[in-house]
Tab-separated table of C-alpha atoms in Angstrom:
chain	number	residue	atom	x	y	z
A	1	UNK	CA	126.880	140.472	143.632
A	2	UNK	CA	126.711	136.416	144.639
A	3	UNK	CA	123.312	135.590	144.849
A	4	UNK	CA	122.180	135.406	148.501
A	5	UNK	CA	121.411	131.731	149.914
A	6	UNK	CA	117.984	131.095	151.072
A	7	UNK	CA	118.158	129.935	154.871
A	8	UNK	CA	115.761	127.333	155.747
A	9	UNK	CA	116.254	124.497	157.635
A	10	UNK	CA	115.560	120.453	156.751
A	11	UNK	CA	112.427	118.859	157.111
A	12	UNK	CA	111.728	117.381	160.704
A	13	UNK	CA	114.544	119.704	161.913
A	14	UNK	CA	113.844	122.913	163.890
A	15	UNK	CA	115.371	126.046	165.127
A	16	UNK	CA	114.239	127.571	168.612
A	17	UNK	CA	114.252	130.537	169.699
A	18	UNK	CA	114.705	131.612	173.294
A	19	UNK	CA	111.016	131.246	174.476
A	20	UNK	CA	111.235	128.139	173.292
A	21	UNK	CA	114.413	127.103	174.034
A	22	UNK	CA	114.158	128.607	177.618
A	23	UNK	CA	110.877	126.430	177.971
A	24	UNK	CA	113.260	122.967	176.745
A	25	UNK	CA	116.259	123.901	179.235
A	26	UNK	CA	114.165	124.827	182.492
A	27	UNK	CA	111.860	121.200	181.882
A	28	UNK	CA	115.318	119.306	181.437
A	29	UNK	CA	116.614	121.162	184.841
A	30	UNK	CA	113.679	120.049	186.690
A	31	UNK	CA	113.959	116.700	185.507
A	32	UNK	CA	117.792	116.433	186.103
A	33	UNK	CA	116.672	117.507	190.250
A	34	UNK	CA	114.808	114.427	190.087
A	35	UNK	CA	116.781	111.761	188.542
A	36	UNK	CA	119.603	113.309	190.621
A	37	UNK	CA	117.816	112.583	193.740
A	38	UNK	CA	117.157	108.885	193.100
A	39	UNK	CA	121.113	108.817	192.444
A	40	UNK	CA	121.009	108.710	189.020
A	41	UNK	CA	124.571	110.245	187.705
A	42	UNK	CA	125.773	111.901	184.262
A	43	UNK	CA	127.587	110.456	181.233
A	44	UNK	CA	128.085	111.171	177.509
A	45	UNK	CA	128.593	109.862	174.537
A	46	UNK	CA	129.125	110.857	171.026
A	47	UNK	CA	126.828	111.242	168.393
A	48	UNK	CA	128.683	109.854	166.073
A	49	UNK	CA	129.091	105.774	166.089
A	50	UNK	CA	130.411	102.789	164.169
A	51	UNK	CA	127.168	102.046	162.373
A	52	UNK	CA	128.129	98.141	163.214
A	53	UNK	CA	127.683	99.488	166.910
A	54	UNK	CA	124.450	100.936	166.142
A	55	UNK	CA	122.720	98.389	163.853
A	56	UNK	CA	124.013	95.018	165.624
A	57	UNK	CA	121.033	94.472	167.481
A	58	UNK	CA	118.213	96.036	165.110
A	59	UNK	CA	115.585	95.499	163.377
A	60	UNK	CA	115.248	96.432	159.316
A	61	UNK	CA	113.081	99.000	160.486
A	62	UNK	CA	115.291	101.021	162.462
A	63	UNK	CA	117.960	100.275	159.852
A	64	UNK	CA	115.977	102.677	157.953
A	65	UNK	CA	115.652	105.456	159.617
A	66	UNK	CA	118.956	105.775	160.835
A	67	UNK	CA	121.092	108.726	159.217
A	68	UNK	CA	123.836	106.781	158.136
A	69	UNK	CA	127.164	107.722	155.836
A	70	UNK	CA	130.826	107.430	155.006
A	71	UNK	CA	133.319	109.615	156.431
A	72	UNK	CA	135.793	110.947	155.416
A	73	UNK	CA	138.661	108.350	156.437
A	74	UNK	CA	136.136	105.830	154.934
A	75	UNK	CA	134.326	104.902	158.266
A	76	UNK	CA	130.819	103.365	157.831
A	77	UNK	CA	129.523	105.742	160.748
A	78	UNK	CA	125.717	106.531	161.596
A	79	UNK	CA	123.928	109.103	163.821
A	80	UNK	CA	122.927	107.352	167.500
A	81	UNK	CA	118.868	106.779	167.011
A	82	UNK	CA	118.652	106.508	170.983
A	83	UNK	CA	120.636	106.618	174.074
A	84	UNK	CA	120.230	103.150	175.110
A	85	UNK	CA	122.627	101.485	172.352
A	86	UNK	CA	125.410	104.198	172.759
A	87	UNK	CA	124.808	102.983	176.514
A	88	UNK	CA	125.189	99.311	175.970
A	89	UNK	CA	128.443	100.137	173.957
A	90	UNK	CA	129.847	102.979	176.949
A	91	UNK	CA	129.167	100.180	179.548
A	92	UNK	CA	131.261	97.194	177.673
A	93	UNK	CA	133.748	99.627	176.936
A	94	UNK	CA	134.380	100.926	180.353
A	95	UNK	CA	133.426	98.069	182.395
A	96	UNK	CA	136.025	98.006	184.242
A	97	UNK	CA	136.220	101.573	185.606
A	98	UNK	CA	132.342	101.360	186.395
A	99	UNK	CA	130.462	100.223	189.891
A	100	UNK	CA	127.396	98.054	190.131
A	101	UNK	CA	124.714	98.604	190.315
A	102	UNK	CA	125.476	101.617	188.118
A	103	UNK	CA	122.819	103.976	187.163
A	104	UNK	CA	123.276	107.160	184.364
A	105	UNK	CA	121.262	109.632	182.911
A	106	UNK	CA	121.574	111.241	179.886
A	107	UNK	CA	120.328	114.609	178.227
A	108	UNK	CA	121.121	115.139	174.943
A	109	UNK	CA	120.034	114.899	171.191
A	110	UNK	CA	119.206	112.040	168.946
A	111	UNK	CA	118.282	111.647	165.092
A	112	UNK	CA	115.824	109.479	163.109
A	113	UNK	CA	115.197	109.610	159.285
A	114	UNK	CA	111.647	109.016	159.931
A	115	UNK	CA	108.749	110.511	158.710
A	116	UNK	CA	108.195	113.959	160.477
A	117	UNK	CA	104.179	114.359	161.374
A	118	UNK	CA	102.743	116.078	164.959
A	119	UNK	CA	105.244	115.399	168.066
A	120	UNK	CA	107.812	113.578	165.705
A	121	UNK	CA	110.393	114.842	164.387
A	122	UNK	CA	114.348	113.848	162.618
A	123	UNK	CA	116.137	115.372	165.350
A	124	UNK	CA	114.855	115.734	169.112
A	125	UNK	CA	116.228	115.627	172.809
A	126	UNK	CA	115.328	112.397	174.829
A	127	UNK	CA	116.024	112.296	178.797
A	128	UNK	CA	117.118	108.874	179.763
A	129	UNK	CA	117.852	106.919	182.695
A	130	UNK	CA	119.343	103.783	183.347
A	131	UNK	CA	120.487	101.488	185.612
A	132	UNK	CA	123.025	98.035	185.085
A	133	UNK	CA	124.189	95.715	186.740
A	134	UNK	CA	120.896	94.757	188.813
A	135	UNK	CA	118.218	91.798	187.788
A	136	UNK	CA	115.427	93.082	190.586
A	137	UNK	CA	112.158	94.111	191.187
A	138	UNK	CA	113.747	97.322	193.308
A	139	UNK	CA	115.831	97.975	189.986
A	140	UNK	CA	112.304	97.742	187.805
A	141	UNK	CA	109.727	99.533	190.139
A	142	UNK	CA	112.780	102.744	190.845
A	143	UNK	CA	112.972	103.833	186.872
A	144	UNK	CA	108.822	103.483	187.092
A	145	UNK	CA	108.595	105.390	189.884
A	146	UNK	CA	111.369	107.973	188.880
A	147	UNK	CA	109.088	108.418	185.539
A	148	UNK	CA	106.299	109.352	187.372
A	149	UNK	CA	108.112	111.319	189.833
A	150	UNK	CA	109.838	113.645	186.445
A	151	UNK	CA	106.874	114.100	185.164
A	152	UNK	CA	105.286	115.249	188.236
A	153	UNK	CA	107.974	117.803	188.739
A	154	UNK	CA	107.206	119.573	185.615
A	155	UNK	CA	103.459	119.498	185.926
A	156	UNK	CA	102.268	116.648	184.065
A	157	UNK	CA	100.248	115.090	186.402
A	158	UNK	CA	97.234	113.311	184.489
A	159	UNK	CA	99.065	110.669	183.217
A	160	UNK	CA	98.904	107.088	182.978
A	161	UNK	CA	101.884	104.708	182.655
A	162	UNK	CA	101.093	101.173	180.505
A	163	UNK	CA	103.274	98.268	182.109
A	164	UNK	CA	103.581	94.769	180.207
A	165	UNK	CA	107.037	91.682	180.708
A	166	UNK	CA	107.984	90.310	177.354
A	167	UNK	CA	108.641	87.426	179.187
A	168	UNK	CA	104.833	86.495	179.619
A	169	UNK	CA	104.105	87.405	176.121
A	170	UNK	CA	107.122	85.365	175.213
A	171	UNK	CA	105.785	82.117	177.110
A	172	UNK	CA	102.103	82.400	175.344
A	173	UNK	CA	103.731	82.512	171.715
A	174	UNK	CA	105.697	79.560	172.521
A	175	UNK	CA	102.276	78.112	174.319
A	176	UNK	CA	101.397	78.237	170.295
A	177	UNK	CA	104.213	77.283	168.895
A	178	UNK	CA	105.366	81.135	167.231
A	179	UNK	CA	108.473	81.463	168.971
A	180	UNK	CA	110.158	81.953	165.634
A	181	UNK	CA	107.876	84.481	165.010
A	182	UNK	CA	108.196	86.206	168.297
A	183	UNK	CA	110.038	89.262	166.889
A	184	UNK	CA	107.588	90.048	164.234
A	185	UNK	CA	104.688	89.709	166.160
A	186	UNK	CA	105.965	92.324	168.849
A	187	UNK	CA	106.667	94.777	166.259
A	188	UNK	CA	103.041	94.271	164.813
A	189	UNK	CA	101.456	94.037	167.854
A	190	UNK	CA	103.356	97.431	169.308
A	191	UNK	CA	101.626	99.085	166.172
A	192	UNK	CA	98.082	98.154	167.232
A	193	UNK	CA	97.535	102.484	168.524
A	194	UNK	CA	98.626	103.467	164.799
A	195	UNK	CA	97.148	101.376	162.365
A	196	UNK	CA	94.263	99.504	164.293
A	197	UNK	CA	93.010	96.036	165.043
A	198	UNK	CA	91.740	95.355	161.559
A	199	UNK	CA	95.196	96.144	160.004
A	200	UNK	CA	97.395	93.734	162.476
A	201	UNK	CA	95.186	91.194	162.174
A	202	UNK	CA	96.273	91.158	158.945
A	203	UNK	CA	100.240	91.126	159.561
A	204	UNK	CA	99.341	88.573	162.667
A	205	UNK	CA	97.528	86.116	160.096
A	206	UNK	CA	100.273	86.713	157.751
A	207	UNK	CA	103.063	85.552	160.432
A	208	UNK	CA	100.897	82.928	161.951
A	209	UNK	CA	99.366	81.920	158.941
A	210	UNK	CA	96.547	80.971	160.785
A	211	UNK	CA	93.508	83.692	161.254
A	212	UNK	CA	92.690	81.443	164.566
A	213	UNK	CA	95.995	81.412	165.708
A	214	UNK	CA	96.313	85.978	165.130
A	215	UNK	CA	92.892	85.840	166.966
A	216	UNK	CA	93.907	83.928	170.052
A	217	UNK	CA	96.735	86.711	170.353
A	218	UNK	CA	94.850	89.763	169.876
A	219	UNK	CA	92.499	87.984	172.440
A	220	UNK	CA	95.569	88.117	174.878
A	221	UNK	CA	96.566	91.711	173.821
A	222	UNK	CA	93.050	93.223	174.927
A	223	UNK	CA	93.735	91.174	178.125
A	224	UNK	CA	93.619	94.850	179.906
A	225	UNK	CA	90.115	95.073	179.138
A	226	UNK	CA	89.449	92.698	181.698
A	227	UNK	CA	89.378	95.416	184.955
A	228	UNK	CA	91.980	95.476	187.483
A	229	UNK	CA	96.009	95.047	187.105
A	230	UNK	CA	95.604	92.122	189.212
A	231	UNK	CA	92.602	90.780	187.394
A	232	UNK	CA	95.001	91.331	183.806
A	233	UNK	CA	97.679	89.804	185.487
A	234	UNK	CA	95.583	86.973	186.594
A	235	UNK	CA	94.174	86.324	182.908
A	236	UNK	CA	97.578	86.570	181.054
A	237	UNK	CA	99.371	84.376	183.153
A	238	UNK	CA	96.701	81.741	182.713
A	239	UNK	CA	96.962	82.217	178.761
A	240	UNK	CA	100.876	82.116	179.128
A	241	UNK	CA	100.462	78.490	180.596
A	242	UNK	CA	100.404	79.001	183.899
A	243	UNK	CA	102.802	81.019	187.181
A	244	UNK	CA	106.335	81.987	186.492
A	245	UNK	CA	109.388	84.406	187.157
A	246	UNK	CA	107.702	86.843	184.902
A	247	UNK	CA	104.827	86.924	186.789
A	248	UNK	CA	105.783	86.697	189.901
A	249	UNK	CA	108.297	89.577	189.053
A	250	UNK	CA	105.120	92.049	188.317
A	251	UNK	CA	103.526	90.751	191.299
A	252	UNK	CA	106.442	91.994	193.202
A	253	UNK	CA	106.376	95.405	191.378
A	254	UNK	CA	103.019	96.027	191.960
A	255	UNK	CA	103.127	95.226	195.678
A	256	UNK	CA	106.024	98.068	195.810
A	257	UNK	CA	103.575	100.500	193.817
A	258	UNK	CA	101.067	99.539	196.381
A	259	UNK	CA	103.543	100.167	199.335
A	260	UNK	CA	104.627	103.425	197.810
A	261	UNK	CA	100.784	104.783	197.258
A	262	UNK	CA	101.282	105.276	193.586
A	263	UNK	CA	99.622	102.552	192.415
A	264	UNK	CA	96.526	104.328	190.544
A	265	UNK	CA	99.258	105.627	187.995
A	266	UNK	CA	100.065	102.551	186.365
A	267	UNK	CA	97.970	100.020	184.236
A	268	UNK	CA	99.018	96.065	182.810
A	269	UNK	CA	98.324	96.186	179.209
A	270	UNK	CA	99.175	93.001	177.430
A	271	UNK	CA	99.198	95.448	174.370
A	272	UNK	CA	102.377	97.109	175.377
A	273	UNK	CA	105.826	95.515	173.489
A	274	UNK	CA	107.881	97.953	172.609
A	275	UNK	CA	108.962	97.624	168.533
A	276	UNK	CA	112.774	97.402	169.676
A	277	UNK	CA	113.882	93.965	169.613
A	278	UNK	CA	116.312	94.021	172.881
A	279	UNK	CA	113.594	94.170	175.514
A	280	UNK	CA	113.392	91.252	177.476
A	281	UNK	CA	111.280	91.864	180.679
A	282	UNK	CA	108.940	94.715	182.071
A	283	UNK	CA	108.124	97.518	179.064
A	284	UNK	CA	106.632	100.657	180.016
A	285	UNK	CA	105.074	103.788	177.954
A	286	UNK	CA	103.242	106.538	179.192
A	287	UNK	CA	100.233	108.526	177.680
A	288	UNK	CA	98.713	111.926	178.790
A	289	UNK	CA	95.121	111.017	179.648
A	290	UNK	CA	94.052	114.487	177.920
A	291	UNK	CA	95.370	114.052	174.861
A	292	UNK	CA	96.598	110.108	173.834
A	293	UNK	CA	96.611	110.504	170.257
A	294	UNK	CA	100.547	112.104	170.805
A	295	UNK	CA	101.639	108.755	171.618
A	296	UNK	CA	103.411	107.692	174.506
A	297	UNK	CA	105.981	110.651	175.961
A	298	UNK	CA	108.015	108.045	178.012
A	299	UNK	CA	108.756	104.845	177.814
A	300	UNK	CA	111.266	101.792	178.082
A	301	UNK	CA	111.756	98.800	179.632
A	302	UNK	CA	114.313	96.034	180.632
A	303	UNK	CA	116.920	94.864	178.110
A	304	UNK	CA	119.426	92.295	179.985
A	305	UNK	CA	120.988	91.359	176.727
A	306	UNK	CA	121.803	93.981	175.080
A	307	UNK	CA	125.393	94.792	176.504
A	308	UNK	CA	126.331	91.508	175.606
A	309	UNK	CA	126.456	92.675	172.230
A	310	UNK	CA	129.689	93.779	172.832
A	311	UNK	CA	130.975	91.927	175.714
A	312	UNK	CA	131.178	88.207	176.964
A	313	UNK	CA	130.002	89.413	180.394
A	314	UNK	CA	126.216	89.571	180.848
A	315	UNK	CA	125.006	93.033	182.814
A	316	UNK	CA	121.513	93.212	183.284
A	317	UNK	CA	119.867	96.569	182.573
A	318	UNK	CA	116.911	98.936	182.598
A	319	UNK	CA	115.848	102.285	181.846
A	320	UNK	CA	113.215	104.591	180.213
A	321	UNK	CA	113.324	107.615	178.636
A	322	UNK	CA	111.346	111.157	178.701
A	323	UNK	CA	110.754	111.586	174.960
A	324	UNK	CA	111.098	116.068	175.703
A	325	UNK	CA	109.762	117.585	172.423
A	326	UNK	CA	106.974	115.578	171.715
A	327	UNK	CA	105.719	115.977	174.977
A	328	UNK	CA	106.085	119.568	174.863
A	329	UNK	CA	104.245	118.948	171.526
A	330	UNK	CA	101.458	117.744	173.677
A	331	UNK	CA	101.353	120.122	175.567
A	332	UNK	CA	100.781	122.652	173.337
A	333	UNK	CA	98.412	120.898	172.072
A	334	UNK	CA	96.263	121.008	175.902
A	335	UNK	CA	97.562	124.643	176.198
A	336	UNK	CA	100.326	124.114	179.076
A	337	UNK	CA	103.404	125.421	178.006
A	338	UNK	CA	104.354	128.271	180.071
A	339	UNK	CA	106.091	131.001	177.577
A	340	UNK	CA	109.020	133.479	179.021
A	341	UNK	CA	111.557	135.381	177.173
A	342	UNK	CA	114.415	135.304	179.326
A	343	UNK	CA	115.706	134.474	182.340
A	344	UNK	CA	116.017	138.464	183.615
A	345	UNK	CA	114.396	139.428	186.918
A	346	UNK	CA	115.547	143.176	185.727
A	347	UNK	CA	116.590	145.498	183.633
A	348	UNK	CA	118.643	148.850	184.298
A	349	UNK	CA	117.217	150.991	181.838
A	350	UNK	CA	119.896	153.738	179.949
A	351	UNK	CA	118.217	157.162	181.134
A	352	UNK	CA	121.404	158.609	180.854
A	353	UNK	CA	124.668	157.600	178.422
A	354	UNK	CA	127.063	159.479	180.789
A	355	UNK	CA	125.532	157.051	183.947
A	356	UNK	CA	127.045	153.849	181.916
A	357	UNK	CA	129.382	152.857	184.763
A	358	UNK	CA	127.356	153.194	187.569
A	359	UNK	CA	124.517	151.132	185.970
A	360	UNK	CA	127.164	148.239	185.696
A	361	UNK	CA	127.800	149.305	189.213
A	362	UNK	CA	124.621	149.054	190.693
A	363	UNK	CA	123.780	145.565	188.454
A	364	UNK	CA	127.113	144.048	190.067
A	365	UNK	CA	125.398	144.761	193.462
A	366	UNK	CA	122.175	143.407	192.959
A	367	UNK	CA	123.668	140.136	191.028
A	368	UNK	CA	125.143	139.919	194.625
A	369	UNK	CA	122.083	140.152	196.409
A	370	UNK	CA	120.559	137.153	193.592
A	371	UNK	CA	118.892	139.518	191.397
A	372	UNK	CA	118.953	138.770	187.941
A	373	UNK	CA	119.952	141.591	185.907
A	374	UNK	CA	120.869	143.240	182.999
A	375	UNK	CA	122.109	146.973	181.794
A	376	UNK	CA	120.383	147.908	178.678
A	377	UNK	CA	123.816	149.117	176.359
A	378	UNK	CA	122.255	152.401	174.573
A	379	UNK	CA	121.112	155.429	175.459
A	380	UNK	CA	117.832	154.848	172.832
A	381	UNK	CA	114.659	156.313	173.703
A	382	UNK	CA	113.027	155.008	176.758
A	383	UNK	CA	110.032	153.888	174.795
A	384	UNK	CA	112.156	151.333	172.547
A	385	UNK	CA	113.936	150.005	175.852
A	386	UNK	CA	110.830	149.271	177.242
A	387	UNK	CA	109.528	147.660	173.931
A	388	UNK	CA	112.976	145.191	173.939
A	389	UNK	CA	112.231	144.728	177.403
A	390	UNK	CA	108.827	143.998	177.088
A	391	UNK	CA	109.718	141.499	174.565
A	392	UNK	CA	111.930	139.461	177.257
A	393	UNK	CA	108.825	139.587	179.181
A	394	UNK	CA	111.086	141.020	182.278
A	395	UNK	CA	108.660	142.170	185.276
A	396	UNK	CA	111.113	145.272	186.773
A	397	UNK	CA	112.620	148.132	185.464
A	398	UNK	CA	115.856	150.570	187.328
A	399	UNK	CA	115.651	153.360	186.412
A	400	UNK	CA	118.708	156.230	188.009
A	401	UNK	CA	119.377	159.399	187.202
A	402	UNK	CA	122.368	161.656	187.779
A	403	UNK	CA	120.341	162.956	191.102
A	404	UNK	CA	119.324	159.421	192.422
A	405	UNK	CA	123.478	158.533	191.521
A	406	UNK	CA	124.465	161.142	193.710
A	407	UNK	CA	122.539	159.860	196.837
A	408	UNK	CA	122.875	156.206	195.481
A	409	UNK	CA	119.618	155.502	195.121
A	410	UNK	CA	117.324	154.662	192.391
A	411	UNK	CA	113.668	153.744	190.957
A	412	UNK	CA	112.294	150.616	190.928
A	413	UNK	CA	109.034	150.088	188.301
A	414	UNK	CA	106.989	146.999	188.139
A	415	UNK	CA	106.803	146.493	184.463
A	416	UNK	CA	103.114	144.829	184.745
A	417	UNK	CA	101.043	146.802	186.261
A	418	UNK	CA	103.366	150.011	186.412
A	419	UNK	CA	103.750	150.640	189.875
A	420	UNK	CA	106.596	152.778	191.132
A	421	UNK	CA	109.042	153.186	193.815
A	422	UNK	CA	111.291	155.887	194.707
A	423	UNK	CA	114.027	156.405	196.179
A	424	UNK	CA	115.113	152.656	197.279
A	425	UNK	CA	118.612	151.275	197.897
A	426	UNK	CA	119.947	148.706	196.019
A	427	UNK	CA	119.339	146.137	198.896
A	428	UNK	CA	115.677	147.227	198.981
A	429	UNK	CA	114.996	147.323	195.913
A	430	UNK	CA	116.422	143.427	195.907
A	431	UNK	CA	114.254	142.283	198.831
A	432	UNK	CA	111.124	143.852	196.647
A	433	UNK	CA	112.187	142.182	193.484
A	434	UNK	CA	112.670	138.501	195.193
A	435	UNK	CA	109.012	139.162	196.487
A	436	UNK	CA	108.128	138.576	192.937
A	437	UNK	CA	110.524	136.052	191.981
């Protein structure tokens, strides 16, 4: 006999079952609603890219993590690492055939060879929007408010979205003379929440080889400390030498968060930079207030370079993107999720073998009548259908017998708390289910 394979799965990868699975898909629907409703349209793109494609614009950081091979027709081909670059490629590629402004979402899976630890993982689902083709304020303040607006559809509520323009940062390192350096110092600074202030004073010192010099900038990183958005806004332009388009772009964006009423979401922190190197303008993440150590479960920002990478023609662009496993990691973690085993409103219960085509009868009927519904296939004992029942967590039983098929009626049991009714039609035993529903 060949010796059986052990299955198991690799590390940072995951199977789901349906709870879990039904959780993922009915968070993604109620997202899709919303970016829908701002306009926001669907694309896709495959998972597989030229790793050239991929890597162009990229730090040796992300170089690293990316799951990268040969194929077989000897293509140097990697595994997309987010939806933005695949984006940046899709939009030079079809620029003709697209309108402007143009603004996508996209749903779908991405893969990182990073280490796996709580919320992260080598494989996960990221829900992105973006629009190109638009250098505003309206394009910047719509994917901020569409973030907030997502995550309020799916109940996350106590949240607060970090704000920051590389373009101010940008002006104070060149205020002391690091431009060089800029790239480097963004990806230290954006690791301030993970390694702490001691450690990138270090790496700051060590680019700026000047302690003095790393001092003044985490000075101008822990610019938020100083009270209001306004008040932060007022400091770090100061630092950055002085009014410009940066700042007078956030002042526009805030005035629109003001004019909308969702202003008390949002917070300027200096400390915000995003590690990726083709941000240019605003940067975004957002933390749950409960539970910040997950890190931030959306974020992005305003790249108006990055489809240049490919084409001659420059297209502005912005977007952010719902990271959807680790914030169902977090909540988890604050005891959120909401668990259900299928999507069933009912099941027709097997009472008798000889009944099978009038239970697929009387389930075509109430699938008319928007009842969700199954027939249960064997005639087992009615203690194991519950049990498989139970364990789709479905609220209703039908049960019919040959007398209730004769006068084409039927029983209707509440699963929970084991009420009964007899002798209802098909129609009213629809009207009690949708009660429920």
């Amino acid at each position: 006999m060949a010796q059986l394979i052990q299955p198991r799965v690799l590390k940072g990868f995951r199977d789901f079952l349906p709870a879990a699975e039904i959780e993922r898909a009915d968070l993604m629907e109620k997202i899709t609603r919303v970016y829908r409703s701002f306009g926001f349209v669907p694309i896709d793109t495959p998972v597989l890219e030229y790793t050239e494609i991929l890597l162009r614009k990229s730090n040796g950081e992300t170089e690293k993590q990316v799951f990268r091979f040969e194929d077989n027709g000897g293509r140097d081909v990697a595994l997309r690492f987010d939806l933005t670059v695949p984006f940046a490629r899709f939009t030079a590629e079809h620029v003709s055939e697209l309108y402007f402004p143009f603004k996508r979402y996209h749903m779908a899976k991405v893969w990182r060879g990073e280490k796996p630890q709580a919320g992260r993982y080598r494989e996960f689902v990221q829900c992105d929007i973006d629009t190109v083709g638009s250098d505003s304020a309206a394009a910047d303040f719509e994917i901020l408010s569409v973030m907030r607006t997502a995550l309020y559809a799916i109940g996350v509520e106590n949240i607060t979205i970090h704000v920051n323009h590389r373009g101010i940062f940008n002006r104070f390192l060149a205020k002391l003379g690091m431009s060089e350096k800029s790239e480097d110092i963004l990806r230290s600074v954006d690791k301030l929440a993970k390694v702490g202030k001691d450690e990138v004073l270090k790496e700051l010192t060590e680019y700026c080889g000047s302690a003095a010099t790393a001092g003044e900038i985490l000075t101008y990183i822990a610019g938020a400390e100083s009270g209001t958005f306004e008040d932060t806004l007022d400091l770090i332009e100061q630092l950055a030498g002085g009014a410009g388009d940066d700042t007078a772009r956030m002042r526009e964006i805030r005035a629109m968060m003001k004019a909308a009423g969702i202003e008390a979401t949002y917070v300027l922190d200096p400390s915000i930079t995003r590690g990726l190197d083709y941000y240019t303008g605003i940067v975004y993440e957002t933390f749950l207030n409960d539970l910040p150590s997950i890190g931030s479960v959306c974020s992005g920002g305003r790249y108006d370079n990055l489809a240049g990478l490919y084409m001659k023609q420059k297209v502005p662009g912005v977007g952010a993107s719902i990271g959807l496993d680790r914030l169902i990691a977090g909540l988890e973690q604050l005891g959120k999720t909401k668990s259900k085993g299928s999507y069933l409103d009912a099941e027709i219960f097997c009472v008798d073998a000889s009944l099978a085509i009038h239970y697929q009868a009387v389930a075509s009927e109430l699938r008319s009548l928007g009842v969700q519904v199954e027939v249960f296939p064997d005639a087992k004992k009615l203690g194991q259908q519950y049990a498989v029942t139970d364990a789709k967590d479905v609220t209703w039983g039908i049960l019919i017998g040959k007398e209730e098929a004769l006068s084409g009626k039927l029983t209707l049991k509440n699963l929970k708390t084991r009420e009964q009714y007899v002798g209802y039609t098909a129609s009213e035993a629809a009207a009690k289910i949708q009660e429920t529903v």
